[in-house]
Short mmCIF file of C-alpha atoms and ligand atoms in Angstrom, two decimals:
data_model
loop_
_atom_site.label_atom_id
_atom_site.label_comp_id
_atom_site.label_asym_id
_atom_site.label_seq_id
_atom_site.Cartn_x
_atom_site.Cartn_y
_atom_site.Cartn_z
CA UNK A 1 41.24 -86.25 -5.69
CA UNK A 2 41.12 -89.69 -7.31
CA UNK A 3 37.64 -91.08 -8.00
CA UNK A 4 38.06 -94.49 -6.31
CA UNK A 5 39.04 -93.09 -2.93
CA UNK A 6 38.38 -95.21 0.23
CA UNK A 7 36.59 -93.37 2.99
CA UNK A 8 36.01 -94.69 6.49
CA UNK A 9 33.25 -93.00 8.49
CA UNK A 10 32.56 -93.74 12.12
CA UNK A 11 29.90 -92.38 14.42
CA UNK A 12 26.71 -93.48 16.08
CA UNK A 13 24.95 -94.49 19.23
CA UNK A 14 22.12 -92.04 18.57
CA UNK A 15 20.62 -90.38 15.50
CA UNK A 16 22.52 -87.23 16.45
CA UNK A 17 25.79 -88.86 15.41
CA UNK A 18 24.41 -91.11 12.65
CA UNK A 19 22.57 -88.63 10.41
CA UNK A 20 25.50 -86.20 10.11
CA UNK A 21 27.65 -89.17 9.08
CA UNK A 22 25.13 -90.24 6.44
CA UNK A 23 24.78 -86.67 5.13
CA UNK A 24 28.58 -86.45 4.72
CA UNK A 25 28.65 -89.83 2.95
CA UNK A 26 25.89 -88.76 0.56
CA UNK A 27 27.75 -85.57 -0.38
CA UNK A 28 30.96 -87.56 -1.00
CA UNK A 29 29.03 -90.02 -3.21
CA UNK A 30 27.55 -87.13 -5.14
CA UNK A 31 31.00 -85.72 -5.87
CA UNK A 32 32.78 -89.07 -6.25
CA UNK A 33 30.35 -91.78 -7.39
CA UNK A 34 33.16 -94.36 -7.37
CA UNK A 35 34.24 -93.65 -3.81
CA UNK A 36 34.23 -96.71 -1.51
CA UNK A 37 32.60 -95.79 1.76
CA UNK A 38 32.65 -98.03 4.83
CA UNK A 39 31.00 -97.17 8.15
CA UNK A 40 32.14 -98.41 11.54
CA UNK A 41 29.56 -98.34 14.34
CA UNK A 42 28.84 -99.97 17.67
CA UNK A 43 27.23 -103.43 17.66
CA UNK A 44 23.54 -103.38 18.74
CA UNK A 45 23.23 -99.61 18.26
CA UNK A 46 20.87 -97.73 15.96
CA UNK A 47 23.50 -97.23 13.25
CA UNK A 48 23.55 -100.98 12.47
CA UNK A 49 19.99 -100.52 11.14
CA UNK A 50 20.00 -96.92 9.87
CA UNK A 51 23.26 -96.99 7.89
CA UNK A 52 22.35 -100.01 5.70
CA UNK A 53 18.90 -98.42 5.19
CA UNK A 54 20.76 -95.41 3.75
CA UNK A 55 22.61 -97.74 1.37
CA UNK A 56 26.03 -98.07 3.04
CA UNK A 57 28.03 -100.98 4.48
CA UNK A 58 28.75 -100.96 8.19
CA UNK A 59 30.88 -103.04 10.54
CA UNK A 60 30.18 -103.13 14.28
CA UNK A 61 32.65 -102.84 17.15
CA UNK A 62 32.00 -104.28 20.62
CA UNK A 63 32.10 -100.96 22.46
CA UNK A 64 29.97 -98.91 24.82
CA UNK A 65 30.43 -95.87 27.00
CA UNK A 66 31.79 -95.78 30.48
CA UNK A 67 29.10 -95.22 33.14
CA UNK A 68 29.48 -92.67 35.92
CA UNK A 69 28.50 -95.29 38.54
CA UNK A 70 30.22 -98.59 39.32
CA UNK A 71 28.39 -101.13 37.17
CA UNK A 72 29.04 -104.52 35.58
CA UNK A 73 29.14 -102.71 32.23
CA UNK A 74 32.10 -100.65 33.46
CA UNK A 75 34.00 -103.76 34.49
CA UNK A 76 33.83 -105.00 30.89
CA UNK A 77 34.86 -101.63 29.42
CA UNK A 78 38.66 -102.31 29.24
CA UNK A 79 38.00 -105.60 27.43
CA UNK A 80 35.62 -103.92 25.01
CA UNK A 81 38.10 -101.15 24.34
CA UNK A 82 40.97 -103.54 23.59
CA UNK A 83 38.69 -105.68 21.43
CA UNK A 84 37.46 -102.60 19.52
CA UNK A 85 40.94 -101.20 18.96
CA UNK A 86 42.02 -104.57 17.63
CA UNK A 87 39.00 -104.91 15.34
CA UNK A 88 39.33 -101.29 14.13
CA UNK A 89 42.97 -102.03 13.24
CA UNK A 90 41.92 -105.10 11.25
CA UNK A 91 39.22 -103.13 9.39
CA UNK A 92 41.71 -100.38 8.56
CA UNK A 93 44.38 -102.84 7.33
CA UNK A 94 41.84 -104.50 5.07
CA UNK A 95 39.94 -101.43 3.83
CA UNK A 96 43.00 -99.15 3.51
CA UNK A 97 41.14 -95.85 3.94
CA UNK A 98 42.59 -92.71 2.40
CA UNK A 99 40.82 -90.64 5.05
CA UNK A 100 38.85 -91.34 8.25
CA UNK A 101 35.94 -89.20 9.45
CA UNK A 102 34.41 -89.32 12.95
CA UNK A 103 31.07 -87.86 13.91
CA UNK A 104 31.09 -88.73 17.62
CA UNK A 105 29.80 -91.67 19.64
CA UNK A 106 31.87 -94.43 21.16
CA UNK A 107 32.77 -96.39 18.02
CA UNK A 108 34.50 -93.39 16.48
CA UNK A 109 37.11 -93.38 19.30
CA UNK A 110 38.93 -96.67 18.53
CA UNK A 111 38.42 -96.20 14.77
CA UNK A 112 40.01 -92.76 14.59
CA UNK A 113 42.77 -93.62 17.07
CA UNK A 114 43.80 -96.55 14.90
CA UNK A 115 43.53 -94.53 11.67
CA UNK A 116 45.68 -91.84 13.25
CA UNK A 117 48.32 -94.39 14.30
CA UNK A 118 48.57 -95.55 10.72
CA UNK A 119 49.08 -91.92 9.62
CA UNK A 120 45.78 -91.77 7.77
CA UNK A 121 44.38 -88.19 7.62
CA UNK A 122 41.52 -87.75 10.10
CA UNK A 123 38.70 -85.26 10.57
CA UNK A 124 36.04 -85.09 13.25
CA UNK A 125 32.74 -83.28 13.23
CA UNK A 126 31.42 -82.00 16.56
CA UNK A 127 27.70 -81.27 16.58
CA UNK A 128 27.24 -79.73 20.03
CA UNK A 129 28.12 -76.52 21.83
CA UNK A 130 29.70 -78.78 24.47
CA UNK A 131 31.69 -81.62 22.88
CA UNK A 132 31.21 -85.26 23.80
CA UNK A 133 33.99 -87.20 25.50
CA UNK A 134 35.04 -89.15 22.40
CA UNK A 135 35.60 -86.04 20.33
CA UNK A 136 37.32 -84.23 23.21
CA UNK A 137 39.82 -87.10 23.43
CA UNK A 138 40.26 -87.25 19.67
CA UNK A 139 40.70 -83.48 19.26
CA UNK A 140 44.44 -83.55 20.00
CA UNK A 141 45.16 -86.31 17.49
CA UNK A 142 43.06 -85.48 14.42
CA UNK A 143 43.97 -83.01 11.68
CA UNK A 144 40.69 -81.09 11.39
CA UNK A 145 37.70 -80.41 13.62
CA UNK A 146 34.49 -79.15 11.98
CA UNK A 147 32.19 -77.48 14.53
CA UNK A 148 28.77 -75.86 14.64
CA UNK A 149 29.19 -73.37 17.50
CA UNK A 150 31.59 -70.56 18.48
CA UNK A 151 34.05 -70.66 21.39
CA UNK A 152 35.11 -74.30 21.16
CA UNK A 153 38.81 -73.37 21.61
CA UNK A 154 38.30 -74.35 25.27
CA UNK A 155 38.13 -77.96 24.16
CA UNK A 156 40.03 -78.21 20.90
CA UNK A 157 43.29 -76.79 19.44
CA UNK A 158 42.18 -73.51 17.82
CA UNK A 159 44.26 -74.01 14.66
CA UNK A 160 42.31 -77.17 13.78
CA UNK A 161 38.80 -75.73 14.22
CA UNK A 162 36.65 -74.84 11.22
CA UNK A 163 33.09 -73.55 11.77
CA UNK A 164 30.93 -75.32 9.21
CA UNK A 165 27.66 -76.01 11.06
CA UNK A 166 26.03 -79.41 11.34
CA UNK A 167 25.26 -81.49 8.26
CA UNK A 168 21.52 -81.69 7.66
CA UNK A 169 19.64 -83.84 5.20
CA UNK A 170 19.35 -81.98 1.94
CA UNK A 171 15.64 -82.80 1.61
CA UNK A 172 14.95 -80.24 4.36
CA UNK A 173 16.07 -77.40 2.13
CA UNK A 174 12.91 -77.72 0.02
CA UNK A 175 10.23 -78.22 2.68
CA UNK A 176 8.40 -75.03 1.74
CA UNK A 177 7.30 -76.64 -1.53
CA UNK A 178 6.09 -79.81 0.20
CA UNK A 179 3.10 -78.57 2.22
CA UNK A 180 0.43 -80.31 0.14
CA UNK A 181 2.32 -83.61 -0.11
CA UNK A 182 2.97 -83.47 3.63
CA UNK A 183 -0.65 -82.72 4.51
CA UNK A 184 -1.79 -85.65 2.38
CA UNK A 185 0.90 -87.94 3.78
CA UNK A 186 -0.04 -87.23 7.41
CA UNK A 187 -3.78 -86.98 6.53
CA UNK A 188 -4.22 -83.69 8.34
CA UNK A 189 -7.12 -81.28 8.46
CA UNK A 190 -5.47 -78.00 7.51
CA UNK A 191 -8.30 -75.92 8.93
CA UNK A 192 -6.57 -76.76 12.21
CA UNK A 193 -3.02 -75.87 13.28
CA UNK A 194 -0.48 -78.70 13.52
CA UNK A 195 1.88 -79.19 16.43
CA UNK A 196 4.87 -81.47 15.81
CA UNK A 197 6.36 -82.99 18.96
CA UNK A 198 9.88 -84.41 18.75
CA UNK A 199 11.64 -86.28 21.52
CA UNK A 200 15.00 -86.65 19.72
CA UNK A 201 15.99 -89.81 17.93
CA UNK A 202 15.21 -92.02 20.93
CA UNK A 203 12.08 -90.27 22.22
CA UNK A 204 11.82 -88.52 25.59
CA UNK A 205 9.80 -89.70 28.59
CA UNK A 206 9.21 -86.21 30.02
CA UNK A 207 8.01 -84.83 26.69
CA UNK A 208 5.67 -87.81 26.30
CA UNK A 209 4.22 -87.13 29.75
CA UNK A 210 3.84 -83.47 28.81
CA UNK A 211 1.85 -84.32 25.69
CA UNK A 212 -0.27 -86.87 27.56
CA UNK A 213 -1.11 -84.29 30.25
CA UNK A 214 -2.05 -81.67 27.64
CA UNK A 215 -4.18 -83.72 25.24
CA UNK A 216 -7.42 -82.08 26.38
CA UNK A 217 -5.79 -78.65 26.17
CA UNK A 218 -4.64 -79.31 22.57
CA UNK A 219 -8.12 -80.48 21.62
CA UNK A 220 -9.68 -77.34 23.10
CA UNK A 221 -7.20 -75.20 21.15
CA UNK A 222 -8.17 -77.06 17.97
CA UNK A 223 -4.64 -78.34 17.45
CA UNK A 224 -3.69 -81.53 15.65
CA UNK A 225 -0.66 -83.25 17.14
CA UNK A 226 1.96 -85.33 15.35
CA UNK A 227 3.67 -86.96 18.29
CA UNK A 228 6.98 -88.81 17.90
CA UNK A 229 7.20 -90.72 21.17
CA UNK A 230 10.26 -92.95 20.52
CA UNK A 231 10.56 -96.68 19.93
CA UNK A 232 10.97 -97.40 23.64
CA UNK A 233 7.70 -95.70 24.56
CA UNK A 234 5.47 -96.63 21.64
CA UNK A 235 3.70 -99.54 23.36
CA UNK A 236 2.83 -97.26 26.26
CA UNK A 237 1.47 -94.38 24.18
CA UNK A 238 0.07 -95.94 20.97
CA UNK A 239 -3.39 -96.08 22.62
CA UNK A 240 -3.67 -92.32 22.00
CA UNK A 241 -3.94 -92.99 18.30
CA UNK A 242 -7.66 -93.43 19.09
CA UNK A 243 -7.76 -89.92 20.52
CA UNK A 244 -9.21 -87.16 18.37
CA UNK A 245 -6.60 -84.96 16.60
CA UNK A 246 -3.60 -87.04 17.72
CA UNK A 247 -1.27 -89.34 15.84
CA UNK A 248 1.43 -91.20 17.74
CA UNK A 249 4.55 -92.41 15.93
CA UNK A 250 7.48 -94.35 17.32
CA UNK A 251 9.83 -92.72 14.79
CA UNK A 252 9.27 -90.42 11.82
CA UNK A 253 11.03 -91.58 8.68
CA UNK A 254 9.77 -88.59 6.68
CA UNK A 255 11.10 -85.73 8.75
CA UNK A 256 10.99 -83.34 5.80
CA UNK A 257 7.23 -83.85 5.51
CA UNK A 258 6.69 -83.60 9.27
CA UNK A 259 8.56 -80.29 9.37
CA UNK A 260 6.76 -79.07 6.23
CA UNK A 261 3.32 -79.49 7.74
CA UNK A 262 4.07 -78.25 11.25
CA UNK A 263 2.84 -74.85 12.40
CA UNK A 264 4.55 -75.18 15.79
CA UNK A 265 7.26 -77.52 17.03
CA UNK A 266 8.07 -78.74 20.51
CA UNK A 267 11.47 -80.42 20.51
CA UNK A 268 14.43 -81.72 22.45
CA UNK A 269 17.57 -79.67 21.76
CA UNK A 270 19.92 -82.31 20.39
CA UNK A 271 22.46 -80.71 18.07
CA UNK A 272 21.11 -81.95 14.72
CA UNK A 273 17.54 -81.19 15.75
CA UNK A 274 18.57 -77.61 16.52
CA UNK A 275 20.42 -77.24 13.19
CA UNK A 276 17.46 -78.70 11.31
CA UNK A 277 15.01 -76.40 13.10
CA UNK A 278 17.07 -73.38 12.00
CA UNK A 279 16.65 -74.44 8.37
CA UNK A 280 12.95 -75.23 8.86
CA UNK A 281 12.24 -71.73 10.25
CA UNK A 282 9.06 -72.31 12.31
CA UNK A 283 8.12 -71.30 15.89
CA UNK A 284 9.85 -73.71 18.27
CA UNK A 285 9.58 -74.42 21.98
CA UNK A 286 12.66 -76.31 23.17
CA UNK A 287 12.44 -78.74 26.07
CA UNK A 288 16.12 -79.67 26.46
CA UNK A 289 17.16 -82.92 28.09
CA UNK A 290 18.86 -82.18 31.43
CA UNK A 291 20.31 -85.72 31.47
CA UNK A 292 23.08 -85.32 28.90
CA UNK A 293 26.77 -84.59 29.50
CA UNK A 294 27.39 -81.09 30.89
CA UNK A 295 23.74 -80.19 30.22
CA UNK A 296 24.75 -79.50 26.60
CA UNK A 297 21.16 -79.52 25.25
CA UNK A 298 20.29 -76.54 27.45
CA UNK A 299 23.38 -74.78 26.06
CA UNK A 300 22.37 -75.67 22.47
CA UNK A 301 18.87 -74.28 23.09
CA UNK A 302 20.09 -71.19 24.96
CA UNK A 303 22.25 -70.19 21.99
CA UNK A 304 19.02 -69.92 19.94
CA UNK A 305 16.79 -68.52 22.69
CA UNK A 306 19.32 -65.76 23.50
CA UNK A 307 18.95 -64.59 19.91
CA UNK A 308 15.13 -64.29 20.29
CA UNK A 309 14.80 -67.17 17.85
CA UNK A 310 12.93 -69.78 19.94
CA UNK A 311 11.30 -70.31 23.32
CA UNK A 312 12.48 -72.73 25.98
CA UNK A 313 10.60 -74.52 28.75
CA UNK A 314 12.93 -76.43 31.05
CA UNK A 315 11.89 -79.84 32.34
CA UNK A 316 11.70 -78.37 35.85
CA UNK A 317 9.13 -75.80 34.60
CA UNK A 318 6.88 -78.01 32.48
CA UNK A 319 3.81 -76.89 34.44
CA UNK A 320 4.15 -73.52 32.64
CA UNK A 321 4.03 -75.11 29.18
CA UNK A 322 0.34 -74.56 28.42
CA UNK A 323 0.58 -70.86 29.35
CA UNK A 324 3.67 -70.37 27.16
CA UNK A 325 2.10 -72.27 24.27
CA UNK A 326 -1.26 -70.50 24.50
CA UNK A 327 0.34 -67.07 24.45
CA UNK A 328 2.42 -68.06 21.40
CA UNK A 329 -0.73 -69.33 19.68
CA UNK A 330 -2.40 -65.93 20.13
CA UNK A 331 0.63 -63.86 19.09
CA UNK A 332 1.08 -64.03 15.32
CA UNK A 333 3.80 -61.35 15.40
CA UNK A 334 5.83 -63.47 17.82
CA UNK A 335 5.35 -66.55 15.64
CA UNK A 336 6.69 -64.61 12.65
CA UNK A 337 9.66 -63.10 14.44
CA UNK A 338 10.69 -66.44 15.96
CA UNK A 339 10.46 -68.08 12.52
CA UNK A 340 12.56 -65.38 10.85
CA UNK A 341 15.16 -65.18 13.62
CA UNK A 342 15.75 -68.94 13.83
CA UNK A 343 16.04 -69.16 10.05
CA UNK A 344 18.80 -66.53 10.10
CA UNK A 345 20.91 -68.88 12.22
CA UNK A 346 20.79 -71.66 9.62
CA UNK A 347 24.04 -72.91 8.08
CA UNK A 348 22.63 -74.79 5.08
CA UNK A 349 25.96 -75.40 3.33
CA UNK A 350 27.49 -77.29 6.30
CA UNK A 351 27.67 -80.66 4.56
CA UNK A 352 29.36 -79.19 1.49
CA UNK A 353 31.82 -77.21 3.62
CA UNK A 354 32.77 -80.34 5.60
CA UNK A 355 33.34 -82.35 2.44
CA UNK A 356 35.47 -79.47 1.08
CA UNK A 357 37.67 -79.96 4.16
CA UNK A 358 37.81 -83.71 3.54
CA UNK A 359 38.91 -83.01 -0.04
CA UNK A 360 41.71 -80.74 1.18
CA UNK A 361 43.01 -83.54 3.43
CA UNK A 362 43.40 -85.88 0.46
CA UNK A 363 44.14 -83.35 -2.27
CA UNK A 364 47.52 -85.05 -2.89
CA UNK A 365 45.82 -88.25 -4.13
C1 UD1 B 1 19.66 -88.23 24.74
C2 UD1 B 1 20.90 -87.91 23.99
O1 UD1 B 1 21.96 -88.45 24.25
N1 UD1 B 1 20.79 -86.97 23.06
C3 UD1 B 1 21.94 -86.55 22.25
C4 UD1 B 1 21.79 -87.13 20.86
O2 UD1 B 1 20.51 -86.68 20.46
P1 UD1 B 1 19.67 -87.24 19.26
O3 UD1 B 1 20.14 -88.58 18.83
O4 UD1 B 1 18.25 -87.06 19.59
O5 UD1 B 1 20.19 -86.25 18.15
P2 UD1 B 1 19.79 -84.94 17.44
O6 UD1 B 1 18.73 -84.19 18.09
O7 UD1 B 1 21.09 -84.23 17.22
O8 UD1 B 1 19.29 -85.52 16.04
C5 UD1 B 1 18.17 -86.30 15.93
C6 UD1 B 1 18.09 -86.74 14.50
O9 UD1 B 1 17.12 -87.75 14.41
C7 UD1 B 1 16.19 -87.38 13.42
N2 UD1 B 1 14.88 -87.94 13.77
C8 UD1 B 1 14.37 -87.73 15.01
C9 UD1 B 1 13.15 -88.24 15.33
C10 UD1 B 1 12.43 -88.98 14.35
O10 UD1 B 1 11.34 -89.48 14.57
N3 UD1 B 1 12.97 -89.12 13.14
C11 UD1 B 1 14.19 -88.65 12.81
O11 UD1 B 1 14.64 -88.83 11.69
C12 UD1 B 1 16.18 -85.86 13.40
O12 UD1 B 1 15.68 -85.38 12.20
C13 UD1 B 1 17.66 -85.59 13.60
O13 UD1 B 1 18.36 -85.66 12.39
O14 UD1 B 1 22.87 -86.67 20.01
C14 UD1 B 1 22.96 -85.24 19.88
C15 UD1 B 1 24.12 -84.93 18.94
O15 UD1 B 1 25.33 -85.32 19.47
C16 UD1 B 1 23.09 -84.58 21.24
O16 UD1 B 1 23.07 -83.17 21.09
C17 UD1 B 1 21.96 -85.03 22.14
O17 UD1 B 1 22.07 -84.46 23.43
#
């Protein structure tokens, strides 16, 4: 593959689509330092901030999803789509990508459709056990589909599917050597156990309410809580920073350190979170979001729970949380077996395997 290759990457809307895209870009840069990488995202979405922070250029399309109800947003959808297709075409004409990669989210639809029309090789990466609508629509057109779960032939042409796993940031592979740095960074008292609470990249209202309702319980159990409540909820919950043994964060920029110092983790079951938790190998209680397409977080979590590798408390059963957590706290054998079993499900070479597939698509260059 030539060194100065042009690579277009599109994906976003939430961290779940952005971080895989950044991990792929980083691996390409490592192999091809002269590669030109351009991201395409959706205007006003998280990627417009996170991608430049990671050191890459991004252009924004005027696109959003289609709502299930009749709304004013839906009325503007056809205009947004036409505008995005047109802008994606202009970006592609100017940038002349040798390959286009999509990691899901609305912006990747118009971008990959236009790349495909211009006969540019295309690859998508699907993070979930139940694919999102954009990737389902793109599946028929693209050349390769990198997935993280089995049995996705229901949604995609079987001959295009390659099971690679989800890209995870490489700094998670070394968390076991970071305990001291992490403890200092989060200023924790290691005579106490640490619970890390993750609400996904946007934060989760129900998980925040769960933590709020259990603050006294955590204090009684001598647990310190690192609580990621989400940007939207920070103003509401930051007052608990005054509470003993609790630190509230809107977003954790040092996830490797947060994972390194955690003894237990309560988390949403977004696809990248699940893949990261497999690599981290600690006792996890999933609280999947029931509000996502086809309940895919419950399916992501169930895949792990069915293999005796994590526990799950559904949102409808949150009143049982303290009982489940207390019995896990007392059962060291269970903590060990959950940690070992979840770690066995890790696919740490996912990013490399995906970039190998990208290389094959442009091997003629
Ligand atoms: C509500 C919603 O639509 N959720 C979807 C979204 O989840 P979401 O955007 O939460 O995505 P994931 O759980 O897949 O990934 C979250 C990512 O954000 C990072 N992170 C999180 C919190 C934090 O403080 N700091 C931080 O860096 C995590 O380390 C991880 O890399 O995309 C996922 C992947 O398609 C889907 O499976 C989820 O159902």
